[in-house]
Amino acid sequence: MTRKNFVWLLLCIATLTASAQVPRPKLVVGVVVDQMRWDYLYYYQNEYGEGGLKRVINEGFSCENTMINYAPTVTAIGHASVYTGTVPALHGIAGNNFYQDDAGVYCCGDNQVAGVGSNSPEGKMSPSRMLATTIGDQLKIATDFRSKVIGVALKDRASILPAGHSADGAYWWDTSAGQFITSTFYMDKLPDWVTAFNKTHRQKTGTNVKTANIGVTLTFQMAEAALINEQLGKHADTDMLTVSVSSTDAIGHEYGTRGKENHDVYMQLDKDLTTFLNALDREVGKGNYLLFLTADHGAAHNYNLMKNHRIPAGAWNYKKATAELNKYLESRFGIAPVMGEDNYQFYFNDSTIQAKGLEKKKVVGDAIKWLKQNTKEYLYIVDNENLANETMPSMLKERLTNGYNRQRSGEITVVTRPGFFGATDSPNYRGTMHGQPYPYDAHIPLVFMGWNIKHGATALPTRIVDIAPTVCQMLHIQQPNACIGNAILPVAEQ
């Protein structure tokens, strides 16, 4: 073969190799803003700067009618569902806290691991209770585990669950240590860059940055540090960075959906998001990364605010309801079988019922009958094992069914009247809660921006579980293994 033909052959091989490469962005960035109602995109829009949330809207594609298709609508479930593309019935994260084998557990609690960067219980965390894979896991599998996947948030569950099982690292804030930590699930020693970051940004021990605007800034600063030091977006294979903003939720719970505190934290979010987007442009290159911004749930307006304007609203005293239900069941059966209420569900102790020789179906049935007669705040009180037989709007039935995990959910779910939520009943109460299947809790923002995304919007119905298959479709990788969502065609087919 002549030298000229040999060179020509090499050029042909190089051309074929280049054309055979699957087109993918250099980096995927998922941003979840905890407790961000969909309407916050527009309620504060006139005050947003040009480079943050307004930029995401103006450059991105917004799915304006994105709903959470399960209940309860809470943080751990939301973060798991965004990245797994499925619901509690399948991914197993039934709440922030729930019961397994008659014992209360935390969604990320894991006594088999230890903290790295702290010796406190806040470090004993992992994704071991999550039963499904995530976008990051599937990306890892598709690239023979060459891709890097990192999670960052103040809340452990908001860092761990999005990053998935095979992540290279997940970092969260330990209030007792005043710095970011991880666990031995991921590594035995903090990377030097994390140690250096903590040294520069450490807060006074016990300072709760989750309830302050500085928490937003620290989150994005840590995300930028991970971007730079882990060289995300600069490898041969696509990397992923998951970021969750937790302070918006803590401040919303304390001060509600209106007022100075909520306004100020969203102004801070907009400012810090601007800085972060600029870092992505600088480090990865504009158009080289695919970013989506969404929320894990919304929130109800404060019931006192609503009542002041003649809008029906109120509080449901779940602690009182639990105590009164147990008192009734004790008088009826001689036991107090309700372990507690969480996620708008009552959890029954199987061991206590069995020890008494009682039929569980009978105990739960009597509890439902009593609840229906004694609480005005409820619209529906359902036996989760018999949801298919309940007479209720199909939307409610679907969301309650999707949210029910037989091994981890409570036996009874209550659906309150719209505008009513579990909280202290007080004329001085300013805060809010979430958890119900109504639009104020279930309608979330969803905007895609960057690589292969054209500006636009759709009002077609989309769901939280559609996010993961959309990203996977764009990356040409398999969906997470329990995914029930569908790729959003106006986004995936651009």
CSV table of C-alpha atoms in Angstrom, one decimal:
chain,number,residue,atom,x,y,z
A,1,MET,CA,0.0,0.0,0.0
A,2,THR,CA,1.3,3.4,-0.9
A,3,ARG,CA,1.9,6.0,1.7
A,4,LYS,CA,-0.8,8.2,0.1
A,5,ASN,CA,-3.4,5.3,0.2
A,6,PHE,CA,-2.5,4.6,3.8
A,7,VAL,CA,-3.1,8.2,4.9
A,8,TRP,CA,-6.4,8.1,3.0
A,9,LEU,CA,-7.4,4.9,4.8
A,10,LEU,CA,-6.6,6.5,8.2
A,11,LEU,CA,-8.7,9.5,7.3
A,12,CYS,CA,-11.6,7.3,6.3
A,13,ILE,CA,-11.3,5.4,9.6
A,14,ALA,CA,-11.2,8.6,11.6
A,15,THR,CA,-14.2,9.9,9.8
A,16,LEU,CA,-16.2,6.8,10.3
A,17,THR,CA,-15.3,6.7,14.0
A,18,ALA,CA,-16.3,10.3,14.5
A,19,SER,CA,-19.6,9.8,12.7
A,20,ALA,CA,-20.3,6.7,14.8
A,21,GLN,CA,-20.0,8.5,18.1
A,22,VAL,CA,-23.4,9.0,19.8
A,23,PRO,CA,-24.1,12.7,20.1
A,24,ARG,CA,-24.3,13.7,23.7
A,25,PRO,CA,-23.7,16.9,25.7
A,26,LYS,CA,-20.5,17.1,27.7
A,27,LEU,CA,-22.4,17.5,31.0
A,28,VAL,CA,-26.0,17.0,32.3
A,29,VAL,CA,-27.0,19.3,35.2
A,30,GLY,CA,-30.1,18.8,37.2
A,31,VAL,CA,-31.3,21.6,39.4
A,32,VAL,CA,-34.1,21.0,41.9
A,33,VAL,CA,-35.4,23.9,43.9
A,34,ASP,CA,-37.0,22.6,47.0
A,35,GLN,CA,-40.6,23.7,47.5
A,36,MET,CA,-40.6,25.9,44.3
A,37,ARG,CA,-44.2,26.4,43.2
A,38,TRP,CA,-44.7,26.6,39.4
A,39,ASP,CA,-46.1,30.1,39.7
A,40,TYR,CA,-42.9,31.4,41.3
A,41,LEU,CA,-41.5,31.5,37.8
A,42,TYR,CA,-43.9,34.4,37.1
A,43,TYR,CA,-44.8,35.8,40.5
A,44,TYR,CA,-41.3,37.2,41.0
A,45,GLN,CA,-40.3,37.4,37.3
A,46,ASN,CA,-40.3,41.2,37.1
A,47,GLU,CA,-37.6,41.3,39.8
A,48,TYR,CA,-35.4,38.5,38.4
A,49,GLY,CA,-32.2,39.6,36.7
A,50,GLU,CA,-31.4,38.6,33.1
A,51,GLY,CA,-28.9,35.9,33.9
A,52,GLY,CA,-30.6,33.5,36.2
A,53,LEU,CA,-34.2,32.2,36.2
A,54,LYS,CA,-35.2,34.7,33.5
A,55,ARG,CA,-32.4,33.4,31.3
A,56,VAL,CA,-33.5,29.8,31.8
A,57,ILE,CA,-37.0,30.7,30.8
A,58,ASN,CA,-35.9,33.0,27.8
A,59,GLU,CA,-33.4,30.5,26.4
A,60,GLY,CA,-35.1,27.2,27.5
A,61,PHE,CA,-38.1,25.1,26.8
A,62,SER,CA,-40.7,25.3,29.6
A,63,CYS,CA,-43.2,22.5,30.3
A,64,GLU,CA,-45.9,24.7,31.9
A,65,ASN,CA,-48.2,21.9,32.9
A,66,THR,CA,-46.0,19.5,34.8
A,67,MET,CA,-47.7,17.7,37.7
A,68,ILE,CA,-46.6,15.3,40.4
A,69,ASN,CA,-48.6,12.1,39.7
A,70,TYR,CA,-48.5,10.6,43.2
A,71,ALA,CA,-49.2,11.6,46.8
A,72,PRO,CA,-47.7,12.3,49.3
A,73,THR,CA,-45.8,15.2,47.7
A,74,VAL,CA,-42.7,15.5,49.9
A,75,THR,CA,-39.0,16.1,49.5
A,76,ALA,CA,-37.4,12.6,49.4
A,77,ILE,CA,-40.1,11.2,47.1
A,78,GLY,CA,-39.8,14.2,44.8
A,79,HIS,CA,-36.0,14.0,44.4
A,80,ALA,CA,-36.2,10.2,43.9
A,81,SER,CA,-39.0,10.5,41.3
A,82,VAL,CA,-37.3,13.2,39.3
A,83,TYR,CA,-34.2,11.0,38.7
A,84,THR,CA,-35.8,7.5,38.6
A,85,GLY,CA,-38.8,8.4,36.5
A,86,THR,CA,-41.0,6.4,38.7
A,87,VAL,CA,-43.2,6.6,41.8
A,88,PRO,CA,-43.0,5.4,45.5
A,89,ALA,CA,-44.9,2.2,44.6
A,90,LEU,CA,-41.8,1.2,42.7
A,91,HIS,CA,-38.8,3.1,43.9
A,92,GLY,CA,-39.6,2.5,47.5
A,93,ILE,CA,-39.0,6.0,48.9
A,94,ALA,CA,-42.4,6.3,50.6
A,95,GLY,CA,-41.6,9.6,52.4
A,96,ASN,CA,-38.9,11.5,54.2
A,97,ASN,CA,-39.7,9.2,57.1
A,98,PHE,CA,-41.8,6.0,57.0
A,99,TYR,CA,-42.1,2.6,58.8
A,100,GLN,CA,-40.6,-0.7,57.8
A,101,ASP,CA,-41.3,-3.9,59.8
A,102,ASP,CA,-43.1,-1.8,62.5
A,103,ALA,CA,-40.0,0.5,63.0
A,104,GLY,CA,-39.7,4.1,62.0
A,105,VAL,CA,-36.9,4.7,59.5
A,106,TYR,CA,-35.4,7.7,57.7
A,107,CYS,CA,-35.3,7.5,53.9
A,108,CYS,CA,-31.5,7.7,53.6
A,109,GLY,CA,-30.5,6.3,57.1
A,110,ASP,CA,-27.9,3.6,56.9
A,111,ASN,CA,-26.2,2.2,60.1
A,112,GLN,CA,-23.8,0.2,57.9
A,113,VAL,CA,-21.9,3.3,56.9
A,114,ALA,CA,-20.1,6.1,58.7
A,115,GLY,CA,-19.7,9.8,58.1
A,116,VAL,CA,-16.7,11.1,56.2
A,117,GLY,CA,-15.9,14.6,57.3
A,118,SER,CA,-17.9,14.2,60.5
A,119,ASN,CA,-18.5,11.7,63.2
A,120,SER,CA,-22.1,12.8,63.8
A,121,PRO,CA,-25.2,10.7,62.9
A,122,GLU,CA,-25.8,13.1,60.0
A,123,GLY,CA,-23.1,11.2,58.1
A,124,LYS,CA,-24.7,7.7,58.4
A,125,MET,CA,-26.5,8.0,55.1
A,126,SER,CA,-26.7,6.2,51.7
A,127,PRO,CA,-29.2,5.5,48.9
A,128,SER,CA,-29.6,1.9,50.1
A,129,ARG,CA,-33.4,2.2,50.7
A,130,MET,CA,-34.0,3.4,47.1
A,131,LEU,CA,-35.0,0.4,45.0
A,132,ALA,CA,-34.6,1.9,41.5
A,133,THR,CA,-31.8,3.2,39.4
A,134,THR,CA,-31.4,6.9,38.4
A,135,ILE,CA,-30.4,8.8,35.3
A,136,GLY,CA,-26.9,8.9,36.7
A,137,ASP,CA,-26.8,5.2,37.2
A,138,GLN,CA,-28.0,4.6,33.6
A,139,LEU,CA,-25.4,7.0,32.3
A,140,LYS,CA,-22.8,5.1,34.2
A,141,ILE,CA,-23.9,1.8,32.8
A,142,ALA,CA,-24.1,3.2,29.2
A,143,THR,CA,-20.4,4.4,29.4
A,144,ASP,CA,-19.1,1.3,31.2
A,145,PHE,CA,-18.9,3.5,34.4
A,146,ARG,CA,-16.5,6.0,32.9
A,147,SER,CA,-18.9,9.0,33.4
A,148,LYS,CA,-18.6,11.0,36.6
A,149,VAL,CA,-21.8,11.6,38.6
A,150,ILE,CA,-21.8,14.0,41.6
A,151,GLY,CA,-24.6,15.2,43.9
A,152,VAL,CA,-24.6,18.4,46.0
A,153,ALA,CA,-27.3,19.7,48.4
A,154,LEU,CA,-27.6,20.9,52.0
A,155,LYS,CA,-30.1,18.1,52.7
A,156,ASP,CA,-28.6,14.6,52.6
A,157,ARG,CA,-31.7,13.1,50.8
A,158,ALA,CA,-31.6,15.9,48.2
A,159,SER,CA,-28.0,15.0,47.4
A,160,ILE,CA,-28.0,11.2,47.8
A,161,LEU,CA,-31.2,10.2,46.0
A,162,PRO,CA,-30.6,12.2,42.8
A,163,ALA,CA,-27.0,11.1,42.5
A,164,GLY,CA,-28.0,7.4,42.6
A,165,HIS,CA,-26.4,4.2,43.7
A,166,SER,CA,-23.2,4.3,41.6
A,167,ALA,CA,-22.4,8.0,42.0
A,168,ASP,CA,-18.8,9.1,42.5
A,169,GLY,CA,-19.8,11.3,45.3
A,170,ALA,CA,-22.7,12.9,47.1
A,171,TYR,CA,-22.1,15.8,49.5
A,172,TRP,CA,-24.5,17.3,52.0
A,173,TRP,CA,-24.3,19.8,54.9
A,174,ASP,CA,-23.7,18.6,58.5
A,175,THR,CA,-25.0,21.4,60.8
A,176,SER,CA,-23.1,20.0,63.8
A,177,ALA,CA,-19.8,20.2,61.9
A,178,GLY,CA,-20.6,23.4,60.0
A,179,GLN,CA,-19.4,21.9,56.7
A,180,PHE,CA,-20.1,19.6,53.8
A,181,ILE,CA,-19.7,15.9,54.4
A,182,THR,CA,-20.3,12.5,52.7
A,183,SER,CA,-20.3,8.9,53.9
A,184,THR,CA,-18.2,5.7,53.5
A,185,PHE,CA,-20.8,4.5,51.0
A,186,TYR,CA,-18.9,6.7,48.5
A,187,MET,CA,-15.4,7.1,49.9
A,188,ASP,CA,-13.1,6.8,52.9
A,189,LYS,CA,-11.7,10.3,52.8
A,190,LEU,CA,-12.9,13.7,51.6
A,191,PRO,CA,-11.2,14.8,48.4
A,192,ASP,CA,-8.6,17.5,49.0
A,193,TRP,CA,-10.8,20.0,47.2
A,194,VAL,CA,-13.7,19.4,49.6
A,195,THR,CA,-11.4,19.8,52.6
A,196,ALA,CA,-10.2,23.1,51.1
A,197,PHE,CA,-13.7,24.2,50.4
A,198,ASN,CA,-14.8,23.5,53.9
A,199,LYS,CA,-11.8,25.3,55.4
A,200,THR,CA,-12.8,28.4,53.5
A,201,HIS,CA,-16.6,28.2,53.9
A,202,ARG,CA,-17.0,26.5,57.3
A,203,GLN,CA,-19.8,28.0,59.4
A,204,LYS,CA,-20.0,28.2,63.2
A,205,THR,CA,-20.9,24.9,64.7
A,206,GLY,CA,-24.6,24.6,65.0
A,207,THR,CA,-25.5,27.3,62.6
A,208,ASN,CA,-28.5,26.2,60.5
A,209,VAL,CA,-27.7,27.5,57.1
A,210,LYS,CA,-30.7,25.6,55.7
A,211,THR,CA,-32.9,28.3,57.2
A,212,ALA,CA,-30.9,31.2,55.8
A,213,ASN,CA,-30.2,32.7,52.4
A,214,ILE,CA,-26.5,31.9,52.7
A,215,GLY,CA,-27.5,28.2,52.3
A,216,VAL,CA,-28.4,28.9,48.7
A,217,THR,CA,-25.1,30.5,48.1
A,218,LEU,CA,-23.1,27.8,49.8
A,219,THR,CA,-24.9,25.2,47.7
A,220,PHE,CA,-24.1,26.8,44.3
A,221,GLN,CA,-20.5,27.5,45.5
A,222,MET,CA,-20.1,23.8,46.4
A,223,ALA,CA,-21.6,22.8,43.0
A,224,GLU,CA,-19.2,25.1,41.2
A,225,ALA,CA,-16.3,23.7,43.2
A,226,ALA,CA,-17.3,20.2,42.2
A,227,LEU,CA,-17.6,21.2,38.6
A,228,ILE,CA,-14.1,22.7,38.5
A,229,ASN,CA,-12.2,20.2,40.7
A,230,GLU,CA,-13.8,17.0,39.3
A,231,GLN,CA,-13.4,18.4,35.8
A,232,LEU,CA,-17.0,17.7,35.0
A,233,GLY,CA,-17.8,18.1,31.4
A,234,LYS,CA,-14.2,17.8,30.3
A,235,HIS,CA,-14.0,14.0,29.9
A,236,ALA,CA,-14.5,11.8,26.9
A,237,ASP,CA,-17.8,10.7,28.2
A,238,THR,CA,-20.8,12.7,29.5
A,239,ASP,CA,-20.8,13.6,33.2
A,240,MET,CA,-23.6,14.6,35.5
A,241,LEU,CA,-24.0,17.0,38.3
A,242,THR,CA,-27.1,17.1,40.5
A,243,VAL,CA,-27.8,20.2,42.5
A,244,SER,CA,-30.7,20.8,45.0
A,245,VAL,CA,-31.4,24.1,46.7
A,246,SER,CA,-32.8,23.3,50.2
A,247,SER,CA,-33.1,26.7,51.9
A,248,THR,CA,-36.1,27.6,49.9
A,249,ASP,CA,-38.0,24.8,51.5
A,250,ALA,CA,-36.9,25.6,55.1
A,251,ILE,CA,-37.7,29.3,54.7
A,252,GLY,CA,-41.1,28.5,53.1
A,253,HIS,CA,-42.1,26.2,55.9
A,254,GLU,CA,-41.2,28.9,58.5
A,255,TYR,CA,-42.6,32.0,56.8
A,256,GLY,CA,-45.0,30.8,54.1
A,257,THR,CA,-45.3,31.4,50.4
A,258,ARG,CA,-45.6,35.2,50.6
A,259,GLY,CA,-43.8,37.9,52.4
A,260,LYS,CA,-40.3,39.3,52.7
A,261,GLU,CA,-38.5,36.1,53.6
A,262,ASN,CA,-39.8,34.1,50.7
A,263,HIS,CA,-39.2,37.0,48.3
A,264,ASP,CA,-35.6,37.4,49.5
A,265,VAL,CA,-34.6,33.8,49.2
A,266,TYR,CA,-35.8,33.7,45.6
A,267,MET,CA,-33.9,36.8,44.8
A,268,GLN,CA,-30.8,35.1,46.3
A,269,LEU,CA,-31.6,32.0,44.2
A,270,ASP,CA,-31.8,34.1,41.1
A,271,LYS,CA,-28.5,35.8,41.8
A,272,ASP,CA,-26.6,32.6,42.7
A,273,LEU,CA,-28.1,30.8,39.7
A,274,THR,CA,-26.7,33.5,37.5
A,275,THR,CA,-23.2,33.0,38.9
A,276,PHE,CA,-23.5,29.2,38.5
A,277,LEU,CA,-24.7,29.4,34.9
A,278,ASN,CA,-21.8,31.7,34.1
A,279,ALA,CA,-19.4,29.1,35.6
A,280,LEU,CA,-21.0,26.4,33.4
A,281,ASP,CA,-20.5,28.7,30.3
A,282,ARG,CA,-16.9,29.3,31.2
A,283,GLU,CA,-15.9,25.8,32.2
A,284,VAL,CA,-18.0,23.6,29.9
A,285,GLY,CA,-19.1,26.0,27.2
A,286,LYS,CA,-22.4,27.5,26.3
A,287,GLY,CA,-24.4,24.9,24.4
A,288,ASN,CA,-22.3,22.0,25.6
A,289,TYR,CA,-24.3,21.2,28.7
A,290,LEU,CA,-27.9,20.1,29.1
A,291,LEU,CA,-29.6,21.6,32.1
A,292,PHE,CA,-33.1,21.1,33.6
A,293,LEU,CA,-34.6,23.0,36.5
A,294,THR,CA,-37.6,21.7,38.4
A,295,ALA,CA,-38.9,21.2,42.0
A,296,ASP,CA,-39.6,18.3,44.3
A,297,HIS,CA,-43.0,19.7,45.3
A,298,GLY,CA,-44.9,22.9,45.8
A,299,ALA,CA,-46.6,24.3,48.9
A,300,ALA,CA,-50.0,25.5,50.1
A,301,HIS,CA,-50.6,29.2,50.9
A,302,ASN,CA,-50.8,29.9,54.6
A,303,TYR,CA,-54.3,29.2,55.9
A,304,ASN,CA,-54.5,32.4,57.9
A,305,LEU,CA,-53.6,34.5,54.9
A,306,MET,CA,-56.3,32.7,52.9
A,307,LYS,CA,-59.0,33.0,55.6
A,308,ASN,CA,-58.3,36.7,55.8
A,309,HIS,CA,-59.5,36.9,52.2
A,310,ARG,CA,-62.5,34.7,52.7
A,311,ILE,CA,-60.9,31.7,50.9
A,312,PRO,CA,-61.6,28.3,52.6
A,313,ALA,CA,-58.5,27.0,54.3
A,314,GLY,CA,-57.4,25.6,57.6
A,315,ALA,CA,-55.1,23.3,59.7
A,316,TRP,CA,-55.4,19.6,60.4
A,317,ASN,CA,-54.0,18.7,63.8
A,318,TYR,CA,-52.5,15.3,62.9
A,319,LYS,CA,-51.1,14.8,66.4
A,320,LYS,CA,-54.4,15.2,68.0
A,321,ALA,CA,-56.1,13.0,65.4
A,322,THR,CA,-53.6,10.2,66.0
A,323,ALA,CA,-54.1,10.4,69.8
A,324,GLU,CA,-57.9,10.4,69.5
A,325,LEU,CA,-57.8,7.5,67.0
A,326,ASN,CA,-55.7,5.4,69.3
A,327,LYS,CA,-58.0,6.2,72.2
A,328,TYR,CA,-61.0,5.0,70.3
A,329,LEU,CA,-59.2,1.8,69.1
A,330,GLU,CA,-58.1,1.1,72.6
A,331,SER,CA,-61.7,1.3,73.9
A,332,ARG,CA,-62.8,-0.9,71.0
A,333,PHE,CA,-60.0,-3.5,70.9
A,334,GLY,CA,-57.9,-3.0,74.0
A,335,ILE,CA,-54.8,-1.8,72.0
A,336,ALA,CA,-53.5,1.4,70.6
A,337,PRO,CA,-52.1,0.1,67.3
A,338,VAL,CA,-51.4,3.4,65.5
A,339,MET,CA,-47.6,3.9,65.6
A,340,GLY,CA,-47.9,7.4,64.2
A,341,GLU,CA,-49.0,9.6,61.3
A,342,ASP,CA,-46.7,10.8,58.5
A,343,ASN,CA,-47.2,11.7,54.9
A,344,TYR,CA,-51.0,12.0,55.6
A,345,GLN,CA,-51.0,8.3,56.4
A,346,PHE,CA,-51.7,6.4,59.6
A,347,TYR,CA,-49.3,3.5,60.2
A,348,PHE,CA,-50.5,0.4,62.2
A,349,ASN,CA,-48.3,-1.9,64.2
A,350,ASP,CA,-48.8,-5.4,62.8
A,351,SER,CA,-47.1,-7.1,65.8
A,352,THR,CA,-49.4,-5.4,68.3
A,353,ILE,CA,-52.5,-6.4,66.3
A,354,GLN,CA,-51.3,-10.0,65.9
A,355,ALA,CA,-50.3,-10.4,69.6
A,356,LYS,CA,-53.9,-9.5,70.5
A,357,GLY,CA,-55.2,-12.1,68.0
A,358,LEU,CA,-57.1,-9.5,66.0
A,359,GLU,CA,-57.8,-9.4,62.3
A,360,LYS,CA,-56.0,-6.4,60.9
A,361,LYS,CA,-58.7,-5.8,58.2
A,362,LYS,CA,-61.3,-5.4,61.0
A,363,VAL,CA,-59.1,-2.9,63.0
A,364,VAL,CA,-58.3,-0.8,60.0
A,365,GLY,CA,-62.0,-0.9,58.8
A,366,ASP,CA,-63.2,0.3,62.2
A,367,ALA,CA,-60.6,3.1,62.3
A,368,ILE,CA,-61.8,4.4,58.9
A,369,LYS,CA,-65.4,4.4,60.0
A,370,TRP,CA,-64.6,6.3,63.1
A,371,LEU,CA,-62.4,8.8,61.2
A,372,LYS,CA,-65.2,9.5,58.7
A,373,GLN,CA,-67.5,10.4,61.6
A,374,ASN,CA,-65.2,12.5,63.6
A,375,THR,CA,-63.1,14.8,61.5
A,376,LYS,CA,-64.5,17.6,59.3
A,377,GLU,CA,-61.1,18.4,57.6
A,378,TYR,CA,-61.1,15.2,55.5
A,379,LEU,CA,-62.7,14.7,52.1
A,380,TYR,CA,-61.6,11.1,51.7
A,381,ILE,CA,-60.3,8.5,54.2
A,382,VAL,CA,-59.1,5.4,52.3
A,383,ASP,CA,-57.9,1.9,53.0
A,384,ASN,CA,-54.7,1.8,50.9
A,385,GLU,CA,-55.0,-1.9,50.2
A,386,ASN,CA,-58.4,-1.3,48.6
A,387,LEU,CA,-57.9,1.9,46.7
A,388,ALA,CA,-59.3,0.4,43.5
A,389,ASN,CA,-62.7,0.1,45.2
A,390,GLU,CA,-62.8,3.7,46.4
A,391,THR,CA,-65.3,6.2,44.8
A,392,MET,CA,-63.3,9.4,44.2
A,393,PRO,CA,-62.1,11.4,41.2
A,394,SER,CA,-59.8,9.3,39.0
A,395,MET,CA,-56.9,11.8,39.4
A,396,LEU,CA,-56.9,11.3,43.2
A,397,LYS,CA,-57.2,7.6,42.9
A,398,GLU,CA,-54.2,7.4,40.5
A,399,ARG,CA,-52.0,9.6,42.6
A,400,LEU,CA,-52.8,7.8,45.8
A,401,THR,CA,-52.2,4.4,44.1
A,402,ASN,CA,-48.8,5.6,42.7
A,403,GLY,CA,-47.8,6.8,46.2
A,404,TYR,CA,-48.6,3.6,48.0
A,405,ASN,CA,-45.8,1.1,48.7
A,406,ARG,CA,-47.2,-2.0,50.4
A,407,GLN,CA,-44.1,-2.6,52.5
A,408,ARG,CA,-43.4,1.1,53.5
A,409,SER,CA,-46.7,3.1,53.4
A,410,GLY,CA,-49.3,3.5,56.0
A,411,GLU,CA,-52.6,1.5,56.1
A,412,ILE,CA,-54.9,4.6,55.9
A,413,THR,CA,-54.4,7.7,53.8
A,414,VAL,CA,-56.4,10.9,54.4
A,415,VAL,CA,-57.1,13.5,51.8
A,416,THR,CA,-57.9,16.8,53.4
A,417,ARG,CA,-60.2,19.5,52.0
A,418,PRO,CA,-58.4,21.8,49.5
A,419,GLY,CA,-56.4,24.4,51.4
A,420,PHE,CA,-56.2,22.4,54.6
A,421,PHE,CA,-52.9,20.9,55.7
A,422,GLY,CA,-51.2,19.3,58.7
A,423,ALA,CA,-50.1,22.1,60.9
A,424,THR,CA,-50.6,23.9,64.2
A,425,ASP,CA,-54.0,25.6,64.4
A,426,SER,CA,-53.1,29.1,65.5
A,427,PRO,CA,-54.0,32.6,64.4
A,428,ASN,CA,-50.3,33.5,64.6
A,429,TYR,CA,-49.1,30.7,62.3
A,430,ARG,CA,-47.2,32.1,59.3
A,431,GLY,CA,-45.8,29.0,57.7
A,432,THR,CA,-46.8,26.3,55.2
A,433,MET,CA,-46.8,22.6,54.5
A,434,HIS,CA,-47.1,20.3,51.5
A,435,GLY,CA,-48.0,16.7,50.8
A,436,GLN,CA,-51.4,16.5,49.2
A,437,PRO,CA,-52.3,15.8,45.5
A,438,TYR,CA,-53.7,19.3,44.8
A,439,PRO,CA,-52.2,21.7,42.3
A,440,TYR,CA,-50.5,23.9,44.9
A,441,ASP,CA,-48.5,20.9,46.0
A,442,ALA,CA,-48.3,19.0,42.7
A,443,HIS,CA,-47.8,21.7,40.0
A,444,ILE,CA,-44.0,22.2,39.6
A,445,PRO,CA,-41.8,24.1,37.2
A,446,LEU,CA,-39.9,22.2,34.5
A,447,VAL,CA,-37.6,24.0,32.1
A,448,PHE,CA,-34.9,22.5,29.9
A,449,MET,CA,-32.0,24.6,28.7
A,450,GLY,CA,-28.8,24.3,26.7
A,451,TRP,CA,-27.6,21.4,24.5
A,452,ASN,CA,-30.1,20.7,21.6
A,453,ILE,CA,-32.8,22.8,23.3
A,454,LYS,CA,-34.7,25.4,21.4
A,455,HIS,CA,-36.7,28.2,23.1
A,456,GLY,CA,-40.4,27.4,23.5
A,457,ALA,CA,-43.1,26.2,25.8
A,458,THR,CA,-45.9,23.7,26.0
A,459,ALA,CA,-49.1,23.4,28.0
A,460,LEU,CA,-49.5,19.8,27.2
A,461,PRO,CA,-49.8,17.6,30.4
A,462,THR,CA,-46.4,16.4,31.6
A,463,ARG,CA,-45.4,14.6,34.8
A,464,ILE,CA,-42.5,14.6,37.2
A,465,VAL,CA,-41.8,11.0,36.1
A,466,ASP,CA,-41.3,12.2,32.5
A,467,ILE,CA,-38.1,14.1,33.3
A,468,ALA,CA,-35.8,11.1,33.5
A,469,PRO,CA,-37.0,9.4,30.3
A,470,THR,CA,-36.7,12.7,28.5
A,471,VAL,CA,-33.1,13.1,29.5
A,472,CYS,CA,-32.3,9.5,28.8
A,473,GLN,CA,-33.9,9.7,25.3
A,474,MET,CA,-31.7,12.8,24.5
A,475,LEU,CA,-28.6,10.9,25.7
A,476,HIS,CA,-29.6,7.7,23.8
A,477,ILE,CA,-29.3,5.6,27.0
A,478,GLN,CA,-31.7,3.2,28.6
A,479,GLN,CA,-34.3,4.6,31.0
A,480,PRO,CA,-34.0,3.9,34.8
A,481,ASN,CA,-35.0,0.3,35.5
A,482,ALA,CA,-38.4,1.1,37.2
A,483,CYS,CA,-39.3,4.1,35.0
A,484,ILE,CA,-43.0,4.6,34.2
A,485,GLY,CA,-42.7,8.0,32.5
A,486,ASN,CA,-42.6,9.0,28.9
A,487,ALA,CA,-40.1,11.2,27.0
A,488,ILE,CA,-41.6,14.7,26.5
A,489,LEU,CA,-41.6,14.8,22.7
A,490,PRO,CA,-41.5,18.6,22.3
A,491,VAL,CA,-38.2,18.5,24.2
A,492,ALA,CA,-36.7,15.1,23.2
A,493,GLU,CA,-37.3,15.5,19.5
A,494,GLN,CA,-35.8,19.0,19.0
